[in-house]
mmCIF file of C-alpha atoms and ligand atoms in Angstrom:
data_model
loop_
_atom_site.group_PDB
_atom_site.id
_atom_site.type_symbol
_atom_site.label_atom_id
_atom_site.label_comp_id
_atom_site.label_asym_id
_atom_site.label_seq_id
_atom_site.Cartn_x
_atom_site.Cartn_y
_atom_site.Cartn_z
ATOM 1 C CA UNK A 49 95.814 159.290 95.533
ATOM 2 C CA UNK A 50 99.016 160.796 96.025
ATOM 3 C CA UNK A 51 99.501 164.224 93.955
ATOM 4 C CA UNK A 52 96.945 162.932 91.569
ATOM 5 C CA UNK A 53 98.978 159.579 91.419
ATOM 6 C CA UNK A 54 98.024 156.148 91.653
ATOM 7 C CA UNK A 55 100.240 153.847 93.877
ATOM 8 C CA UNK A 56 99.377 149.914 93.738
ATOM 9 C CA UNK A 57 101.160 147.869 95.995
ATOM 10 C CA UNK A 58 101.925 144.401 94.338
ATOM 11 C CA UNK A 59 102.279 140.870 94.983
ATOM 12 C CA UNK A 60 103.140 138.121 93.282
ATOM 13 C CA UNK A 61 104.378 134.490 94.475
ATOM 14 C CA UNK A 62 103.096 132.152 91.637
ATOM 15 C CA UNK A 63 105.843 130.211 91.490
ATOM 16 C CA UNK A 64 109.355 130.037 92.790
ATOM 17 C CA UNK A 65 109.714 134.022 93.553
ATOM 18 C CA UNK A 66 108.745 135.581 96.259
ATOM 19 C CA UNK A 67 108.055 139.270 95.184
ATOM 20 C CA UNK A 68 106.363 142.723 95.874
ATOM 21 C CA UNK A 69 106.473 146.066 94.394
ATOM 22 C CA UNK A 70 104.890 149.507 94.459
ATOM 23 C CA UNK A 71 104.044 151.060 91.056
ATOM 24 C CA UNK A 72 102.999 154.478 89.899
ATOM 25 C CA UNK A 73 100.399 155.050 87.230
ATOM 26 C CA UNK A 74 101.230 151.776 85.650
ATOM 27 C CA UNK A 75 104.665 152.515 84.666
ATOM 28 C CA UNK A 76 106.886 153.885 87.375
ATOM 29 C CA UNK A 77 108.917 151.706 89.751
ATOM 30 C CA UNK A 78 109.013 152.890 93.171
ATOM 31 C CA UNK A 79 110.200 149.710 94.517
ATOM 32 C CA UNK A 80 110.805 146.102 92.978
ATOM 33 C CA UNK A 81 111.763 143.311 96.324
ATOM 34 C CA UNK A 82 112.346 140.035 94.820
ATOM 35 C CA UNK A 83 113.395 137.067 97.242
ATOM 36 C CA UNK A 84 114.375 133.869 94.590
ATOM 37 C CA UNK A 85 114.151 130.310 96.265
ATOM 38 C CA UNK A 86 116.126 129.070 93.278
ATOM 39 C CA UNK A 87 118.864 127.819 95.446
ATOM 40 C CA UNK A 88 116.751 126.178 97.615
ATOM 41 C CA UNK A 89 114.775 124.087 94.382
ATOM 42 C CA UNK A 90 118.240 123.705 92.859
ATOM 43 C CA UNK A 91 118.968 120.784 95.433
ATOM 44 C CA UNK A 92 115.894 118.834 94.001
ATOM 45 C CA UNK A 93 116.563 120.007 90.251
ATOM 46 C CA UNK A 94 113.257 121.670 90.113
ATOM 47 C CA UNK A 95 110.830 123.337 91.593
ATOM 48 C CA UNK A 96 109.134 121.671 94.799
ATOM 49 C CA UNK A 97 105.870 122.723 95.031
ATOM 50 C CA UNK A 98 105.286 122.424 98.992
ATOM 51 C CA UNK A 99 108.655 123.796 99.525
ATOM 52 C CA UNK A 100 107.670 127.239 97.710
ATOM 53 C CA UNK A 101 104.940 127.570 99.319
ATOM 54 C CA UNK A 102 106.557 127.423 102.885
ATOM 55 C CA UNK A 103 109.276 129.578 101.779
ATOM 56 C CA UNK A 104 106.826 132.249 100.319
ATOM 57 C CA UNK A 105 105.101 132.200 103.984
ATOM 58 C CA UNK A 106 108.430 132.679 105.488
ATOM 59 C CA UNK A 107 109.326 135.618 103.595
ATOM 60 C CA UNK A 108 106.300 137.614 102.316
ATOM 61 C CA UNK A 109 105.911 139.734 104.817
ATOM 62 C CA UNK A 110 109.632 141.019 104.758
ATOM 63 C CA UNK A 111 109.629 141.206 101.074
ATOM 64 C CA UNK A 112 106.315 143.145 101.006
ATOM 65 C CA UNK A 113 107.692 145.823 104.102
ATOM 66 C CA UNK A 114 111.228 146.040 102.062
ATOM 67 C CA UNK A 115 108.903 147.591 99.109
ATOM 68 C CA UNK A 116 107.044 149.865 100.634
ATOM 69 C CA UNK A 117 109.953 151.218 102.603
ATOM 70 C CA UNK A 118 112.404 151.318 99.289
ATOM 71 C CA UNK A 119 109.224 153.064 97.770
ATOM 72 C CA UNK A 120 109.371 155.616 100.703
ATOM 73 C CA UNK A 121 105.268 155.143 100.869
ATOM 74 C CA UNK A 122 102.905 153.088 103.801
ATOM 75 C CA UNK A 123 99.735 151.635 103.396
ATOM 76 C CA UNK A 124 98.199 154.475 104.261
ATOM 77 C CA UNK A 125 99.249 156.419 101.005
ATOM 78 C CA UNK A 126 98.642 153.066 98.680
ATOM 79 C CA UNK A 127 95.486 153.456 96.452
ATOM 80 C CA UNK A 128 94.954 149.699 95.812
ATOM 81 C CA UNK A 129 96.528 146.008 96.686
ATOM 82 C CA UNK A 130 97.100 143.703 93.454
ATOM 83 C CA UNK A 131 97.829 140.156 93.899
ATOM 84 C CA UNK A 132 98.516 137.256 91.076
ATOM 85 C CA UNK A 133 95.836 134.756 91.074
ATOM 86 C CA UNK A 134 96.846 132.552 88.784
ATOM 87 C CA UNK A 135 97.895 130.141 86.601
ATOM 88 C CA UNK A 136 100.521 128.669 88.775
ATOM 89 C CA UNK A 137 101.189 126.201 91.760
ATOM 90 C CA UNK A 138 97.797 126.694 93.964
ATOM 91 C CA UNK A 139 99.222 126.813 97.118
ATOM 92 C CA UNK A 140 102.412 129.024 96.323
ATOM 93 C CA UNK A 141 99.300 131.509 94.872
ATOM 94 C CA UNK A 142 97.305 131.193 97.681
ATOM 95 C CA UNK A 143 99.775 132.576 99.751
ATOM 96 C CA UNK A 144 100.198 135.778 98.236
ATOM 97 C CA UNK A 145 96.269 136.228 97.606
ATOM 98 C CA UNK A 146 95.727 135.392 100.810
ATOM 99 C CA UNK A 147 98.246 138.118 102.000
ATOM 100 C CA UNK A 148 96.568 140.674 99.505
ATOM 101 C CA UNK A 149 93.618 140.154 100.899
ATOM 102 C CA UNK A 150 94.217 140.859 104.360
ATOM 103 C CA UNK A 151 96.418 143.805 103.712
ATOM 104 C CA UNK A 152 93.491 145.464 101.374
ATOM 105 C CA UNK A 153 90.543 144.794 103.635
ATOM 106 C CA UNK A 154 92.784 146.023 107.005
ATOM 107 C CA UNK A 155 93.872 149.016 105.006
ATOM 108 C CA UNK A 156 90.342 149.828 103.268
ATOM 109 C CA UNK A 157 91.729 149.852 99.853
ATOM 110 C CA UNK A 158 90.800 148.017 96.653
ATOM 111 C CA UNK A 159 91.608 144.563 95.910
ATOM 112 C CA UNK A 160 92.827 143.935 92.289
ATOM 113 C CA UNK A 161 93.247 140.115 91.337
ATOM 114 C CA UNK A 162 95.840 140.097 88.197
ATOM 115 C CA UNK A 163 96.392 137.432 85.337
ATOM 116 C CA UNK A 164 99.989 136.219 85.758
ATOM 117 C CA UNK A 165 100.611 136.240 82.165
ATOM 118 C CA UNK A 166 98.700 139.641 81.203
ATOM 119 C CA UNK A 167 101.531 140.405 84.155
ATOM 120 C CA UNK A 168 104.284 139.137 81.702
ATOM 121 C CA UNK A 169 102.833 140.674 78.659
ATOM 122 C CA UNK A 170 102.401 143.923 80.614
ATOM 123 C CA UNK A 171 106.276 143.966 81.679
ATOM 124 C CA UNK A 172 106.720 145.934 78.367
ATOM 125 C CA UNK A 173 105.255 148.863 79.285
ATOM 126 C CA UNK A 174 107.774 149.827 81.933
ATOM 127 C CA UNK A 175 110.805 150.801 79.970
ATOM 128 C CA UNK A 176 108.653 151.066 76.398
ATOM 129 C CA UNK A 177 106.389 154.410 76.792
ATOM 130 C CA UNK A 178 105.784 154.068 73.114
ATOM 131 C CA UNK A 179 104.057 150.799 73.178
ATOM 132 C CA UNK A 180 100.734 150.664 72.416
ATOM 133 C CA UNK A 181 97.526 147.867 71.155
ATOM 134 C CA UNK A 182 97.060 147.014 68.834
ATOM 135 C CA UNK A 183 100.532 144.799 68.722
ATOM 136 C CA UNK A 184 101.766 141.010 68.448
ATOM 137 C CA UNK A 185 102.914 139.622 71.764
ATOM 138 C CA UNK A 186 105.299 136.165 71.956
ATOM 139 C CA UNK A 187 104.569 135.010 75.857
ATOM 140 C CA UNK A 188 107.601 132.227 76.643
ATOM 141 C CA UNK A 189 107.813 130.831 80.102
ATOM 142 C CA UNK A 190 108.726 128.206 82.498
ATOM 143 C CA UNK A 191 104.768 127.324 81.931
ATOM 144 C CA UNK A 192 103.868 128.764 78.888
ATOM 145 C CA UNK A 193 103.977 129.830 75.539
ATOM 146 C CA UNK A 194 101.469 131.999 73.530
ATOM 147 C CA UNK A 195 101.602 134.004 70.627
ATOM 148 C CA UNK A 196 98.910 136.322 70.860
ATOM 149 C CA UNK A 197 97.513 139.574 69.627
ATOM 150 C CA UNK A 198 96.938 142.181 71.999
ATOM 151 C CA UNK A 199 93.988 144.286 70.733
ATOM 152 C CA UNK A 200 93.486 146.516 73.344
ATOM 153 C CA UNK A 201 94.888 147.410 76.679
ATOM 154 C CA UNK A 202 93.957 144.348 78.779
ATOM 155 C CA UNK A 203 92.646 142.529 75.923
ATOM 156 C CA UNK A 204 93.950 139.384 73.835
ATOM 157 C CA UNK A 205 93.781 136.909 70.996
ATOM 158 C CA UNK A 206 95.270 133.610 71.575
ATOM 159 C CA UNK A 207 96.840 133.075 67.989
ATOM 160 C CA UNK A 208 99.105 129.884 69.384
ATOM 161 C CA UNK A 209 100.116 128.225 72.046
ATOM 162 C CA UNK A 210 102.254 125.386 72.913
ATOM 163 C CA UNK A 211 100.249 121.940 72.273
ATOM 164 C CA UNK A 212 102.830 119.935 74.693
ATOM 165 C CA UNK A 213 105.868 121.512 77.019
ATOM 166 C CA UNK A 214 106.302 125.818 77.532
ATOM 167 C CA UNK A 215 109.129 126.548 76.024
ATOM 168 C CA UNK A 216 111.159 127.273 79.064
ATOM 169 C CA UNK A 217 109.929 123.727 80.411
ATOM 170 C CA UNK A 218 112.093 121.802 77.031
ATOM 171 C CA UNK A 219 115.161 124.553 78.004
ATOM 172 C CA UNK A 220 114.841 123.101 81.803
ATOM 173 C CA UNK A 221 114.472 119.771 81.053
ATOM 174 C CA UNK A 222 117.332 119.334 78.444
ATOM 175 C CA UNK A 223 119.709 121.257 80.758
ATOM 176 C CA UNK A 224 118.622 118.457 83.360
ATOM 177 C CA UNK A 225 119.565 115.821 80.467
ATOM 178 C CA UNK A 226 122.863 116.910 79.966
ATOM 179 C CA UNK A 227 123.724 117.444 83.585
ATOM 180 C CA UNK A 228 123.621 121.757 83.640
ATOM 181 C CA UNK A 229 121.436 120.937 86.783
ATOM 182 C CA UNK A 230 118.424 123.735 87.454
ATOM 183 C CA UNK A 231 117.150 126.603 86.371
ATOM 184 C CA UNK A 232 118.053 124.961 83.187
ATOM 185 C CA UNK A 233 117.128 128.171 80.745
ATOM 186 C CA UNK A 234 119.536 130.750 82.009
ATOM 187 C CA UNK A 235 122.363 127.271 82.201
ATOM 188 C CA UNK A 236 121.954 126.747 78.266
ATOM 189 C CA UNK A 237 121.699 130.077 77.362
ATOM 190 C CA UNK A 238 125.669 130.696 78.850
ATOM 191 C CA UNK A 239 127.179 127.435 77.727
ATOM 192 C CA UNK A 240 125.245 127.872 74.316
ATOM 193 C CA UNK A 241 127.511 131.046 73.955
ATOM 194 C CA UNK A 242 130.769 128.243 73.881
ATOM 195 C CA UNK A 243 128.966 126.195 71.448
ATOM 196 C CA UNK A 244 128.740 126.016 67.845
ATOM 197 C CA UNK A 245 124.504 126.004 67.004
ATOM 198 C CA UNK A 246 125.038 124.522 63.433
ATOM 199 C CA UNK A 247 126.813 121.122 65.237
ATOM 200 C CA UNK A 248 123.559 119.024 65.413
ATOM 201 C CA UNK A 249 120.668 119.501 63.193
ATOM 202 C CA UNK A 250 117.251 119.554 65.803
ATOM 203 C CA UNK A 251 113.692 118.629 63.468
ATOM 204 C CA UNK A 252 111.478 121.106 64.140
ATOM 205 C CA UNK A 253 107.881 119.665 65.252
ATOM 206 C CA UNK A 254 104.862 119.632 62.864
ATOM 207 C CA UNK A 255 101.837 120.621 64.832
ATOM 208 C CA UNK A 256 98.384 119.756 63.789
ATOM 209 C CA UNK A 257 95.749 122.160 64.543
ATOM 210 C CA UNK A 258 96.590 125.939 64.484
ATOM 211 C CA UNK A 259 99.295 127.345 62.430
ATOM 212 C CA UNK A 260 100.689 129.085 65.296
ATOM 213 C CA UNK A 261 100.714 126.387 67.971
ATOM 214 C CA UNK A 262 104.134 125.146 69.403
ATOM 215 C CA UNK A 263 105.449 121.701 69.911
ATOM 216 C CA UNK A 264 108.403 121.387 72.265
ATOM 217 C CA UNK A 265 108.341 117.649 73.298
ATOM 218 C CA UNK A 266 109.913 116.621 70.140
ATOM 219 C CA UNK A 267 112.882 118.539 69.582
ATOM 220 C CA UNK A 268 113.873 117.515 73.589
ATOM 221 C CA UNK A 269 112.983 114.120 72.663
ATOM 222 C CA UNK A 270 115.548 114.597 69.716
ATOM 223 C CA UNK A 271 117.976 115.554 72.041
ATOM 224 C CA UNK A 272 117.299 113.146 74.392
ATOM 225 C CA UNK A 273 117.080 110.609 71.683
ATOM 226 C CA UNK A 274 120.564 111.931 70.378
ATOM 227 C CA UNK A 275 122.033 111.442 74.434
ATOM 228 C CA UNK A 276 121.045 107.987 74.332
ATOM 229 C CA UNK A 277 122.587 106.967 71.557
ATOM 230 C CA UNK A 278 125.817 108.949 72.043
ATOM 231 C CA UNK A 279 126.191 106.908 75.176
ATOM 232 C CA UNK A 280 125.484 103.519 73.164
ATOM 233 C CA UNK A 281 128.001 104.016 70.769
ATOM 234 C CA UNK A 282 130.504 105.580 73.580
ATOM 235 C CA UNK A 283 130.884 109.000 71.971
ATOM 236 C CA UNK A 284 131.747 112.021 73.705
ATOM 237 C CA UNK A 285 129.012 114.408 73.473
ATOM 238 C CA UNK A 286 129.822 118.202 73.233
ATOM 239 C CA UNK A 287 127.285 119.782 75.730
ATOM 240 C CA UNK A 288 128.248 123.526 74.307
ATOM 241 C CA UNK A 289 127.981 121.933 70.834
ATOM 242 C CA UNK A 290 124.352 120.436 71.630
ATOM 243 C CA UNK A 291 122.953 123.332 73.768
ATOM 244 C CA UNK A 292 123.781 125.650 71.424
ATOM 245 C CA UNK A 293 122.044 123.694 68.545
ATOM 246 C CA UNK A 294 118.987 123.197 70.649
ATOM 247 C CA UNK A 295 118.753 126.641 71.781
ATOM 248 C CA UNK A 296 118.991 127.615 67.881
ATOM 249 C CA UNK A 297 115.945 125.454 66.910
ATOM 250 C CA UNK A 298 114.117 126.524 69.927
ATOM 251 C CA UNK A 299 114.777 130.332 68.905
ATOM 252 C CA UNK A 300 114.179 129.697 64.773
ATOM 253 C CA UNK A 301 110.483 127.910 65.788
ATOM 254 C CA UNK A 302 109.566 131.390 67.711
ATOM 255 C CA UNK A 303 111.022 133.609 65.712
ATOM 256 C CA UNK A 304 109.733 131.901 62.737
ATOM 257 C CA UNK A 305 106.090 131.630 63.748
ATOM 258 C CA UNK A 306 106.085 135.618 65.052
ATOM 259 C CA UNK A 307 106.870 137.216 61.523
ATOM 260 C CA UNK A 308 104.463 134.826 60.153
ATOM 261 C CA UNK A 309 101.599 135.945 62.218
ATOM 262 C CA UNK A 310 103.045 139.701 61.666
ATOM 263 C CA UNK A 311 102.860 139.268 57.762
ATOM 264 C CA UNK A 312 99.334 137.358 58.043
ATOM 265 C CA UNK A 313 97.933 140.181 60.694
ATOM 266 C CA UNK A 314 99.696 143.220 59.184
ATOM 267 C CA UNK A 315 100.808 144.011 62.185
ATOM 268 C CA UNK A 316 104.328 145.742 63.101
ATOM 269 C CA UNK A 317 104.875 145.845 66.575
ATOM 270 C CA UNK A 318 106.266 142.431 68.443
ATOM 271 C CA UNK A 319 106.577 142.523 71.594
ATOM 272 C CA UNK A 320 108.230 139.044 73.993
ATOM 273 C CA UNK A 321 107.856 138.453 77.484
ATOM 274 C CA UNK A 322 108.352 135.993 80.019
ATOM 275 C CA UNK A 323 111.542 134.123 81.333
ATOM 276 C CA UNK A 324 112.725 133.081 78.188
ATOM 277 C CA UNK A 325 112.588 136.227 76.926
ATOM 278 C CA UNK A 326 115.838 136.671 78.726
ATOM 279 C CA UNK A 327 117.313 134.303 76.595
ATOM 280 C CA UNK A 328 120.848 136.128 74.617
ATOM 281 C CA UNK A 329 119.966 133.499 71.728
ATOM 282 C CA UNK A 330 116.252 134.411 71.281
ATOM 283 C CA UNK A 331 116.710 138.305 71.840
ATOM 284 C CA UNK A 332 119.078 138.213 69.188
ATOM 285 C CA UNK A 333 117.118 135.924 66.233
ATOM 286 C CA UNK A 334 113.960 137.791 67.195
ATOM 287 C CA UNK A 335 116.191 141.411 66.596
ATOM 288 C CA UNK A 336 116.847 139.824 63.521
ATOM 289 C CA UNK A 337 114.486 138.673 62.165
ATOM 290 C CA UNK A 338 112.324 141.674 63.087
ATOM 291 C CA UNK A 339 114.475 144.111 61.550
ATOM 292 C CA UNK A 340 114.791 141.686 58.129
ATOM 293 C CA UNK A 341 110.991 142.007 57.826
ATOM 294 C CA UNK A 342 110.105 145.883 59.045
ATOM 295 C CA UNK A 343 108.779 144.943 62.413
ATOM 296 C CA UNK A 344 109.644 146.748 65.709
ATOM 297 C CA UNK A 345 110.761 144.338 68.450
ATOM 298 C CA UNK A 346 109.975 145.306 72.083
ATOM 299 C CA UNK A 347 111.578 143.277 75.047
ATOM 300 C CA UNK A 348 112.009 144.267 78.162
ATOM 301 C CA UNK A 349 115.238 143.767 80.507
ATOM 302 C CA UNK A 350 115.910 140.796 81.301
ATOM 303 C CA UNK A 351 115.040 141.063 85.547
ATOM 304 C CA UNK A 352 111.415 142.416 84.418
ATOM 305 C CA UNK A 353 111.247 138.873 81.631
ATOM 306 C CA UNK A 354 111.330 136.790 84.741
ATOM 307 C CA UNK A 355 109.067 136.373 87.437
ATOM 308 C CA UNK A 356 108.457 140.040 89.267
ATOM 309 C CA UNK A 357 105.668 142.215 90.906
ATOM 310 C CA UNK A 358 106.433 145.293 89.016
ATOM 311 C CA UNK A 359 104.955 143.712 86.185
ATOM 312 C CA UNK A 360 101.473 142.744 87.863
ATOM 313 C CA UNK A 361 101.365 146.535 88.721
ATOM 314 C CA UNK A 362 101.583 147.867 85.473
ATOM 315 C CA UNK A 363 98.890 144.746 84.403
ATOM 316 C CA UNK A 364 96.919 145.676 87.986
ATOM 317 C CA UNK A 365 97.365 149.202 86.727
ATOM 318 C CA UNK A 366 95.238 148.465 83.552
ATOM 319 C CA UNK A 367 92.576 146.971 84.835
ATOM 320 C CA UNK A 368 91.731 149.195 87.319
ATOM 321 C CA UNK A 369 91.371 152.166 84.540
ATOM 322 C CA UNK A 370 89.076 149.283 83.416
ATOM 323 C CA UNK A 371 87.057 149.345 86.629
ATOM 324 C CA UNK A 372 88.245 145.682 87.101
ATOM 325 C CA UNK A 373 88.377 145.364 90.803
ATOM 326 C CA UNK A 374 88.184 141.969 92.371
ATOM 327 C CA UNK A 375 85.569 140.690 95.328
ATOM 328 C CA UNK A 376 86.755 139.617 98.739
ATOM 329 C CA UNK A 377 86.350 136.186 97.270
ATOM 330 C CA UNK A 378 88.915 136.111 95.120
ATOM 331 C CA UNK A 379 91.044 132.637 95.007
ATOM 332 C CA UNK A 380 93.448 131.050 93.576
ATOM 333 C CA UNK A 381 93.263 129.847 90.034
ATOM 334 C CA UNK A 382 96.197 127.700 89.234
ATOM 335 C CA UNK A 383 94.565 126.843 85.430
ATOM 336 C CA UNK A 384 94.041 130.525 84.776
ATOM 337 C CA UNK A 385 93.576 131.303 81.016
ATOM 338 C CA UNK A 386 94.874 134.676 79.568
ATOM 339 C CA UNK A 387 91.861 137.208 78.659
ATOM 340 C CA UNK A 388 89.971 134.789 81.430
ATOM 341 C CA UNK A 389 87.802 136.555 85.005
HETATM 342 O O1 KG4 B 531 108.518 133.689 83.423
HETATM 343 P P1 KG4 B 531 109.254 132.814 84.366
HETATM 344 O O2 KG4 B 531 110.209 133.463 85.326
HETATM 345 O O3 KG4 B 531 108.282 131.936 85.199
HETATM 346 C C1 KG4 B 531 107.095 131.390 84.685
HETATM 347 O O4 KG4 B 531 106.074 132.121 84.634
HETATM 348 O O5 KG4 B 531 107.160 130.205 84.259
HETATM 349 O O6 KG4 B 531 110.019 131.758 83.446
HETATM 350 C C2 KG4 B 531 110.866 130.806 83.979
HETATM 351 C C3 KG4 B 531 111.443 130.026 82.819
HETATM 352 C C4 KG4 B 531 112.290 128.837 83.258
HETATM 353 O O7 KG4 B 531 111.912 127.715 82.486
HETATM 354 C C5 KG4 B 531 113.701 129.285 82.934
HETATM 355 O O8 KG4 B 531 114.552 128.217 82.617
HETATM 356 C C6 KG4 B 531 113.454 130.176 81.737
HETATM 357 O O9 KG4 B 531 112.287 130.872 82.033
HETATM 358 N N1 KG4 B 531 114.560 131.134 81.544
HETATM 359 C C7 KG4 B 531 115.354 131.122 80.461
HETATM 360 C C8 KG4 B 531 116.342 132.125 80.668
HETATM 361 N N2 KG4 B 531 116.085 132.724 81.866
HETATM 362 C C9 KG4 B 531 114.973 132.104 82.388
HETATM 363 N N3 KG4 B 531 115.335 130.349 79.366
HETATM 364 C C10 KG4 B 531 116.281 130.544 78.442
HETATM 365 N N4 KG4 B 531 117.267 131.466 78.581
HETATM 366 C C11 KG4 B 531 117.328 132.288 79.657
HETATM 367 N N5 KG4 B 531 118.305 133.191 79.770
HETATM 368 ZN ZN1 ZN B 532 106.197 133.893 85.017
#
């Protein structure tokens, strides 16, 4: 404890980022050091599992002494070491538990193990002071999608979740299909802006089983599907044209299913996270459609929707007011389920 304030140094290397942060009391940034291997995956069109993990050996340790000398602190003055342990690729996670756990048990301070989609969820809470449980929380990702209540700090109902691809998995792999090349998400979301979104009419999926569940495979099947027979019949395809219609149907399924579960829950706080939060198309339906049906929307900037520390802080943060501390055990959990220990 530094003047009565709690400093958690933060790691995080689930996927394709390399990151580390120091965060006060859950919501202020000291530091935020994010190295991206996105140009590196861009050469394969997608993310190489055994190359992330080499790269997040490489650079951990410079990423992790850039944040604690940005946050002007050492590891002397940290109060506890929080690591992401899952889901994601095992062995980009096990490098950065791995790396928690020798930093905590050299330094003597607590180990923290954090959910890497409580982490997204959490990424409100830095710029949104006034957010508080109960509230409705829309998780889209690169590897998921969940529409969940969050009842309390640190604890969640799973409403929906995507029966087939994360959202941000259909937004990577249609960019692939019409040649925008990788990360596909952030590629659609600018040409989409050229586009008109009414050119191609998407179906949206019927999903059996919960009201709230997502299907993506079909409408990138229907664009696929729509590709294919473009090429047959030798017509020009407008990519603008086409992104911008699949990014509509995309945005109308999630912002469609969120005031739904608002009006059945009676709940009037939303709140989205994760990378395709970012998206200018989704952030804009969701506004929307939130303020058409009283609800207050909550999203955070777009560098804190995609993959960060800061936001495993503010999660680590949480559950260590809980008493949650993790055992010198801990291990990587690729499968991790949200609300799961
Ligand atoms: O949350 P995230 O950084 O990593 C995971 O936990 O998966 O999400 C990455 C996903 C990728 O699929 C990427 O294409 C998508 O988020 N994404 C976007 C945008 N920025 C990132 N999708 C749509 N529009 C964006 N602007
Ligand atoms: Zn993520």
């Amino acid at each position: 404890m530094k003047n009565g304030h709690t400093d958690i140094l933060t790691i995080e290397t689930s996927c394709d980022e390399t990151a580390a942060a120091v965060v006060r009391d859950g919501r202020e940034v000291l530091s935020n050091s994010i190295y991206t291997q996105i140009s590196m995956h861009t050469l394969y069109g997608g993310v190489v599992p055994e190359l992330a993990s080499r790269s997040h050996i490489e650079k951990i340790n410079h990423v992790i002494e850039s944040a604690l000398a940005e946050a002007n602190t050492t590891l002397d003055d940290i109060d506890a070491v929080a690591v992401t342990y899952g889901p994601g690729l095992v062995g980009a996670l096990l490098v950065g538990v791995a790396e928690a756990k020798a930093i905590a048990w050299a330094a003597g301070k607590p180990l923290i193990g954090v959910n890497h989609i409580e982490g997204h969820i959490s990424a409100n809470y830095i710029e949104h002071p006034e957010l508080k449980p109960p509230y409705l929380g829309l998780v889209v990702s690169g590897g998921h999608t969940h529409l969940i209540i969050v009842k309390d700090w640190a604890e969640f109902e799973i409403l929906g979740r995507t029966v087939d691809d994360a959202a941000g998995e259909a937004f990577d792999k249609v960019a692939r299909a019409i040649g925008l090349g990788y990360p596909g998400g952030p590629k659609i979301d600018a040409v989409s802006k050229e586009g008109n979104p009414d050119a191609i009419h998407f179906p949206k999926a019927k999903v059996n089983g919960s009201e709230f569940d997502f299907s993506f495979s079909g409408i990138k099947s229907a664009v696929l599907n729509y590709l294919n027979h473009a090429q047959m019949m030798h017509e020009e395809v407008c990519a603008a044209d086409l992104a911008a219609s699949f990014q509509k149907s995309v945005v109308e399924v999630l912002c469609d299913h969120t005031v739904a579960a608002a009006k059945k829950y009676g709940i009037r706080q939303v709140a989205m996270a994760g990378g395709v939060s970012a998206n200018s198309g989704l952030r804009a339906g969701m506004k929307k459609a939130c303020e058409e049906n009283g609800l207050e929307l909550y999203v955070p900037s777009p560098i804190y929707c995609t993959d960060n520390a800061v936001m495993i802080g503010v999660a680590a943060w949480h559950e260590y007011q809980k008493g949650r501390v993790s055992s010198w055990d801990l291990n990587a959990v690729p499968g991790l389920k949200l609300g799961e220990r």
